[in-house]
Short mmCIF file of C-alpha atoms and ligand atoms in Angstrom, two decimals:
data_model
loop_
_atom_site.label_atom_id
_atom_site.label_comp_id
_atom_site.label_asym_id
_atom_site.label_seq_id
_atom_site.Cartn_x
_atom_site.Cartn_y
_atom_site.Cartn_z
CA MET A 1 0.24 -0.48 -0.12
CA ILE A 2 1.76 3.20 -1.13
CA PRO A 3 1.12 6.31 1.20
CA LYS A 4 -1.41 8.55 -0.19
CA ALA A 5 1.35 11.40 -1.16
CA PHE A 6 3.64 9.49 -2.63
CA ASP A 7 0.75 7.06 -5.26
CA LEU A 8 1.20 8.05 -9.15
CA SER A 9 -1.82 6.57 -10.44
CA GLY A 10 -2.88 7.98 -13.54
CA ARG A 11 0.38 9.64 -13.72
CA VAL A 12 3.53 9.65 -17.03
CA ALA A 13 7.18 9.84 -15.91
CA LEU A 14 9.34 10.37 -18.76
CA VAL A 15 12.97 8.74 -18.19
CA THR A 16 16.07 9.57 -20.35
CA GLY A 17 18.70 6.81 -20.22
CA GLY A 18 16.17 4.44 -18.74
CA ASN A 19 16.86 1.74 -20.06
CA ARG A 20 19.75 0.70 -17.65
CA GLY A 21 21.50 2.08 -15.10
CA ILE A 22 20.24 4.51 -12.33
CA GLY A 23 16.92 5.81 -14.95
CA LEU A 24 15.73 2.35 -15.02
CA GLY A 25 15.82 2.13 -10.39
CA PHE A 26 14.23 5.19 -10.87
CA ALA A 27 11.81 3.95 -13.82
CA GLN A 28 11.29 0.70 -11.36
CA ALA A 29 10.64 2.43 -8.74
CA LEU A 30 8.46 5.47 -10.10
CA ALA A 31 6.11 2.48 -11.90
CA ALA A 32 5.96 0.27 -8.71
CA ALA A 33 4.13 3.28 -7.60
CA GLY A 34 2.17 3.34 -9.90
CA ALA A 35 3.59 6.03 -13.01
CA ASP A 36 2.89 4.72 -16.63
CA ILE A 37 6.58 5.43 -18.20
CA ALA A 38 8.12 6.51 -21.31
CA ILE A 39 11.83 5.72 -21.90
CA TRP A 40 14.15 6.68 -23.82
CA GLY A 41 17.69 6.04 -25.58
CA THR A 42 19.53 4.83 -28.27
CA SER A 43 19.08 1.43 -27.79
CA ALA A 44 15.85 -0.07 -29.25
CA GLU A 45 17.97 -3.59 -27.44
CA LYS A 46 18.36 -1.84 -24.24
CA ASN A 47 14.65 -0.47 -24.17
CA ALA A 48 13.52 -3.87 -24.88
CA ALA A 49 15.17 -5.81 -22.42
CA ALA A 50 13.69 -3.03 -19.93
CA ARG A 51 10.77 -2.40 -20.60
CA GLU A 52 10.97 -6.17 -20.08
CA GLN A 53 12.05 -5.78 -16.72
CA LEU A 54 9.10 -3.31 -16.10
CA ALA A 55 6.93 -4.90 -17.37
CA ALA A 56 6.68 -7.05 -14.43
CA THR A 57 5.04 -3.44 -12.45
CA GLY A 58 1.69 -4.02 -14.45
CA ARG A 59 2.24 -0.82 -15.40
CA ARG A 60 2.15 0.54 -19.27
CA VAL A 61 6.08 0.75 -20.79
CA GLU A 62 6.67 2.84 -23.56
CA THR A 63 10.37 2.57 -25.01
CA PHE A 64 11.99 5.16 -28.05
CA VAL A 65 15.24 5.18 -29.72
CA CYS A 66 15.87 8.36 -29.64
CA ASP A 67 18.82 10.46 -29.13
CA VAL A 68 18.60 13.32 -26.93
CA GLY A 69 21.78 16.09 -28.43
CA ASP A 70 19.95 15.67 -31.52
CA GLU A 71 16.91 18.20 -31.36
CA ALA A 72 15.35 17.35 -34.11
CA ALA A 73 14.94 13.41 -32.48
CA VAL A 74 13.87 15.44 -29.44
CA GLU A 75 10.87 17.18 -30.12
CA ALA A 76 10.26 13.63 -32.25
CA ALA A 77 10.28 11.70 -29.29
CA PHE A 78 8.34 13.97 -26.95
CA ALA A 79 5.21 13.93 -29.48
CA ALA A 80 5.79 10.43 -29.99
CA THR A 81 5.51 10.03 -25.99
CA LEU A 82 2.74 12.01 -26.42
CA ALA A 83 0.47 10.52 -28.31
CA ALA A 84 1.10 7.40 -26.96
CA LEU A 85 0.82 8.07 -23.81
CA GLY A 86 -1.41 10.97 -22.76
CA ARG A 87 0.26 13.59 -21.73
CA VAL A 88 3.87 13.84 -19.25
CA ASP A 89 4.02 14.81 -15.36
CA GLY A 90 7.41 13.96 -14.83
CA CYS A 91 10.39 14.75 -16.64
CA PHE A 92 13.82 13.35 -15.93
CA ALA A 93 16.50 14.50 -17.70
CA ASN A 94 19.12 11.67 -16.97
CA ALA A 95 20.68 10.43 -20.38
CA GLY A 96 24.57 10.65 -19.84
CA VAL A 97 27.96 9.78 -21.23
CA SER A 98 31.04 10.17 -18.81
CA GLY A 99 34.11 11.84 -19.93
CA ARG A 100 36.76 9.32 -21.21
CA GLY A 101 39.45 10.43 -18.45
CA GLY A 102 43.45 10.18 -18.57
CA LYS A 103 44.29 13.04 -20.41
CA SER A 104 44.77 16.30 -18.92
CA PHE A 105 42.86 18.98 -19.67
CA THR A 106 45.81 20.46 -21.25
CA GLU A 107 45.11 18.04 -24.08
CA MET A 108 40.91 17.40 -24.61
CA SER A 109 40.07 18.08 -28.03
CA SER A 110 37.62 19.93 -29.23
CA GLU A 111 35.83 17.16 -30.34
CA GLU A 112 35.85 14.73 -26.27
CA TRP A 113 34.83 17.82 -25.05
CA ARG A 114 32.17 18.43 -27.70
CA ARG A 115 30.61 14.56 -27.03
CA VAL A 116 30.00 15.29 -23.67
CA MET A 117 28.20 18.63 -23.81
CA ARG A 118 26.38 17.47 -26.73
CA VAL A 119 24.90 14.54 -24.86
CA ASN A 120 24.45 15.71 -21.33
CA LEU A 121 24.14 19.89 -21.56
CA ASP A 122 22.62 20.14 -25.38
CA GLY A 123 20.29 17.21 -24.05
CA ALA A 124 18.90 18.32 -21.03
CA PHE A 125 18.20 21.25 -22.32
CA HIS A 126 15.72 19.98 -24.97
CA THR A 127 14.17 17.21 -23.03
CA PHE A 128 13.52 19.82 -20.49
CA ARG A 129 12.61 22.41 -23.05
CA ALA A 130 9.94 19.75 -24.34
CA ALA A 131 8.54 18.58 -21.57
CA ALA A 132 8.29 22.06 -19.84
CA ARG A 133 6.85 23.57 -23.19
CA HIS A 134 3.99 20.74 -22.44
CA MET A 135 3.93 21.21 -18.85
CA VAL A 136 2.70 24.95 -19.10
CA GLU A 137 0.22 24.42 -22.09
CA ARG A 138 -1.28 21.40 -20.16
CA GLY A 139 -1.23 23.38 -16.98
CA GLY A 140 -1.88 21.53 -13.43
CA GLY A 141 1.98 21.07 -13.00
CA GLY A 142 4.59 19.12 -13.19
CA SER A 143 8.44 18.16 -11.60
CA LEU A 144 11.62 18.14 -13.44
CA VAL A 145 14.51 16.01 -12.10
CA GLY A 146 17.82 16.81 -13.49
CA THR A 147 21.08 13.91 -12.97
CA ALA A 148 24.02 15.88 -12.37
CA SER A 149 26.64 14.43 -10.46
CA LEU A 150 28.74 14.69 -7.81
CA ALA A 151 31.52 15.72 -10.61
CA ALA A 152 29.60 19.14 -10.40
CA ILE A 153 30.79 20.26 -6.45
CA HIS A 154 34.37 17.99 -6.09
CA GLY A 155 36.85 18.72 -9.01
CA ALA A 156 36.81 16.32 -11.09
CA ALA A 157 40.12 16.00 -12.85
CA ARG A 158 40.82 15.30 -15.97
CA SER A 159 37.00 15.56 -16.88
CA GLU A 160 36.14 19.07 -17.03
CA HIS A 161 33.68 19.14 -20.02
CA TYR A 162 31.82 16.76 -17.11
CA GLY A 163 32.39 18.25 -14.66
CA ALA A 164 30.55 21.50 -16.72
CA THR A 165 27.86 19.76 -17.52
CA LYS A 166 27.06 18.46 -14.36
CA GLY A 167 27.73 21.87 -12.55
CA ALA A 168 25.63 23.63 -15.79
CA MET A 169 23.20 21.04 -14.69
CA ILE A 170 22.11 22.27 -10.98
CA SER A 171 22.31 25.94 -12.68
CA MET A 172 19.68 25.23 -15.13
CA VAL A 173 17.95 24.23 -12.56
CA ARG A 174 17.15 26.51 -10.53
CA ALA A 175 16.77 28.46 -12.78
CA MET A 176 13.95 26.61 -14.43
CA ALA A 177 12.23 26.16 -11.05
CA VAL A 178 12.33 30.16 -10.88
CA GLU A 179 10.42 30.69 -14.07
CA PHE A 180 7.83 28.14 -13.59
CA ALA A 181 7.63 27.79 -10.37
CA ARG A 182 4.18 30.23 -10.86
CA HIS A 183 2.98 26.77 -12.84
CA GLY A 184 3.24 24.52 -10.22
CA ILE A 185 6.53 23.44 -11.59
CA ARG A 186 8.22 22.15 -10.13
CA ALA A 187 12.78 21.50 -10.74
CA ASN A 188 15.71 19.87 -8.60
CA ALA A 189 18.52 18.06 -9.71
CA VAL A 190 20.09 14.60 -8.22
CA LEU A 191 23.46 14.01 -6.75
CA PRO A 192 24.27 11.14 -7.40
CA GLY A 193 27.99 10.22 -5.66
CA TRP A 194 30.05 6.17 -7.04
CA ILE A 195 27.18 3.96 -8.67
CA GLU A 196 27.45 0.69 -9.60
CA THR A 197 26.16 1.38 -13.44
CA ASP A 198 27.80 0.75 -16.61
CA MET A 199 29.70 4.12 -16.76
CA THR A 200 31.80 3.13 -13.64
CA ALA A 201 32.71 0.10 -13.83
CA ASN A 202 35.93 0.08 -15.17
CA ALA A 203 36.68 2.80 -12.85
CA ILE A 204 34.52 0.08 -9.86
CA GLY A 205 36.30 -3.00 -10.91
CA ASN A 206 39.91 -1.20 -10.90
CA GLU A 207 40.89 -2.16 -7.62
CA LYS A 208 43.30 0.38 -7.09
CA PHE A 209 40.50 2.74 -7.10
CA ALA A 210 37.65 0.81 -5.04
CA GLY A 211 40.74 0.49 -2.61
CA ASN A 212 41.09 4.34 -2.21
CA VAL A 213 37.86 5.03 -2.90
CA LEU A 214 35.47 3.01 -1.30
CA PRO A 215 36.90 3.75 2.67
CA ARG A 216 35.63 7.26 1.86
CA ILE A 217 32.31 6.05 1.54
CA PRO A 218 31.05 6.18 5.13
CA LEU A 219 28.34 3.67 4.21
CA ARG A 220 30.82 1.46 2.68
CA ARG A 221 29.37 0.54 -0.16
CA TRP A 222 28.99 1.65 -3.69
CA GLY A 223 25.66 3.20 -4.62
CA ARG A 224 23.02 1.02 -6.70
CA PRO A 225 20.52 1.96 -8.76
CA GLN A 226 17.80 0.84 -6.84
CA ASP A 227 19.26 3.51 -4.75
CA PHE A 228 17.44 6.07 -6.41
CA GLY A 229 14.10 5.05 -6.24
CA GLY A 230 13.08 6.79 -3.31
CA ILE A 231 13.87 10.07 -4.08
CA ALA A 232 11.91 9.80 -8.41
CA VAL A 233 9.27 9.07 -6.71
CA TYR A 234 9.13 11.68 -3.87
CA LEU A 235 10.64 13.75 -6.39
CA MET A 236 7.87 13.06 -8.99
CA SER A 237 4.58 12.92 -6.33
CA ASP A 238 2.57 15.36 -4.11
CA ALA A 239 4.87 14.71 -1.06
CA SER A 240 7.79 16.76 -2.57
CA ALA A 241 4.70 19.67 -3.20
CA TYR A 242 6.85 23.07 -2.24
CA HIS A 243 10.62 21.00 -2.83
CA THR A 244 11.57 23.50 -6.00
CA GLY A 245 15.00 24.98 -7.47
CA ASP A 246 17.05 21.58 -5.22
CA SER A 247 20.15 19.57 -5.47
CA LEU A 248 19.88 16.05 -3.23
CA LEU A 249 23.46 14.39 -2.83
CA ILE A 250 22.61 10.41 -3.20
CA ASP A 251 26.45 9.66 -1.71
CA GLY A 252 26.62 7.54 1.20
CA GLY A 253 27.85 10.39 2.64
CA TYR A 254 31.05 10.08 0.50
CA SER A 255 31.20 13.44 0.41
CA LEU A 256 31.16 14.31 4.04
CA TYR A 257 34.52 12.23 4.59
P1 NAP B 301 24.33 3.89 -18.50
O1 NAP B 301 24.35 2.87 -17.07
O2 NAP B 301 25.52 4.30 -18.80
O3 NAP B 301 23.35 4.74 -18.54
C1 NAP B 301 23.31 5.74 -19.57
C2 NAP B 301 22.10 6.12 -19.98
O4 NAP B 301 21.90 6.91 -21.21
C3 NAP B 301 21.69 4.55 -20.68
O5 NAP B 301 20.56 4.00 -20.89
C4 NAP B 301 22.31 5.28 -22.17
O6 NAP B 301 20.99 4.92 -22.99
C5 NAP B 301 21.26 7.00 -22.07
N1 NAP B 301 21.47 7.76 -23.60
C6 NAP B 301 23.84 7.12 -22.81
N2 NAP B 301 23.68 8.85 -24.36
C7 NAP B 301 22.41 8.75 -24.78
C8 NAP B 301 21.73 10.05 -25.38
N3 NAP B 301 22.92 10.20 -26.45
N4 NAP B 301 20.43 9.98 -26.05
C9 NAP B 301 19.97 9.28 -25.29
N5 NAP B 301 20.42 8.29 -24.40
C10 NAP B 301 21.35 8.14 -23.82
O7 NAP B 301 25.10 5.07 -16.89
P2 NAP B 301 24.82 6.24 -15.25
O8 NAP B 301 25.36 5.22 -14.31
O9 NAP B 301 23.73 5.06 -15.05
O10 NAP B 301 24.61 7.10 -15.81
C11 NAP B 301 23.12 7.79 -15.77
C12 NAP B 301 23.53 9.50 -15.39
O11 NAP B 301 24.21 9.65 -13.76
C13 NAP B 301 23.82 10.46 -16.57
O12 NAP B 301 23.20 11.68 -16.35
C14 NAP B 301 25.33 9.97 -15.70
O13 NAP B 301 25.73 11.15 -15.77
C15 NAP B 301 24.94 9.96 -13.71
N6 NAP B 301 25.93 9.78 -12.93
C16 NAP B 301 26.24 8.90 -12.41
C17 NAP B 301 26.86 8.31 -11.74
C18 NAP B 301 28.25 7.08 -11.77
O14 NAP B 301 28.57 6.84 -10.45
N7 NAP B 301 27.43 5.94 -11.90
C19 NAP B 301 27.73 8.90 -10.80
C20 NAP B 301 26.78 10.59 -11.12
C21 NAP B 301 25.88 10.71 -12.08
P3 NAP B 301 21.90 3.89 -24.60
O15 NAP B 301 22.50 3.39 -24.59
O16 NAP B 301 20.62 3.17 -25.30
O17 NAP B 301 21.98 5.32 -25.20
#
């Protein structure tokens, strides 16, 4: 039984990058709380696998192949999402790519800079713009949630581009929170710490890295995609009706220590 304030029955959540990792963690909990789900990703196979995993929730799940860095593709996918599910109440701009660490900032090519900006920042802009436009036109409010990162506030050496996109995500969310509050639309950012997903598999699988980082996480484990379910349901539901413009750090205490 879901407490009423957290009940998402009759609502629709769009999760970009929802076919695995943190996005799938969001989607699983949102569906369990009663929301119908739209998932966007570039891989049709991964979208289909996620749809299968979510089938057990009994909710409607629609997937769309969409590269969020492509403005026209986002407009088309948003229209297709509305055609399939009728509305979007919660928009999770979560799709992202990591920096290809290793090289110093002094050696970073413009192509590498643009590769990360294109998905993480342009992608969030395209996605949020379409969702905010829809929510304003429809009326009745909504929730915009951006996946930022601890890298927005920690110095992410050799990943200046990645850190910059995540810092910008926080700024974009704060600006949207003010601009759209009059429409009952809230905007918040989630900042994950070190979470076990495909994105971090190499780092977390590296013994030296794990030996350095794990002892500095007070909760003494890597985060898991399921650790992001509670915050997703909270931020989309009436339970967070007066909560906007915030950056919520979910890092097992890593940043404290
Ligand atoms: P992941 O497992 O690698 O998943 C990334 C997701 O983004 C996939 O669903 C992928 O789907 C999608 N995606 C990538 N490029 C896309 C594009 N151009 N258009 C649409 N979808 C795209 O990574 P994750 O760890 O769950 O990361 C999710 C978010 O959390 C990212 O924004 C990441 O920066 C952030 N984050 C992660 C960590 C961590 O420790 N894992 C920490 C801080 C922040 P396709 O492959 O189908 O495109």
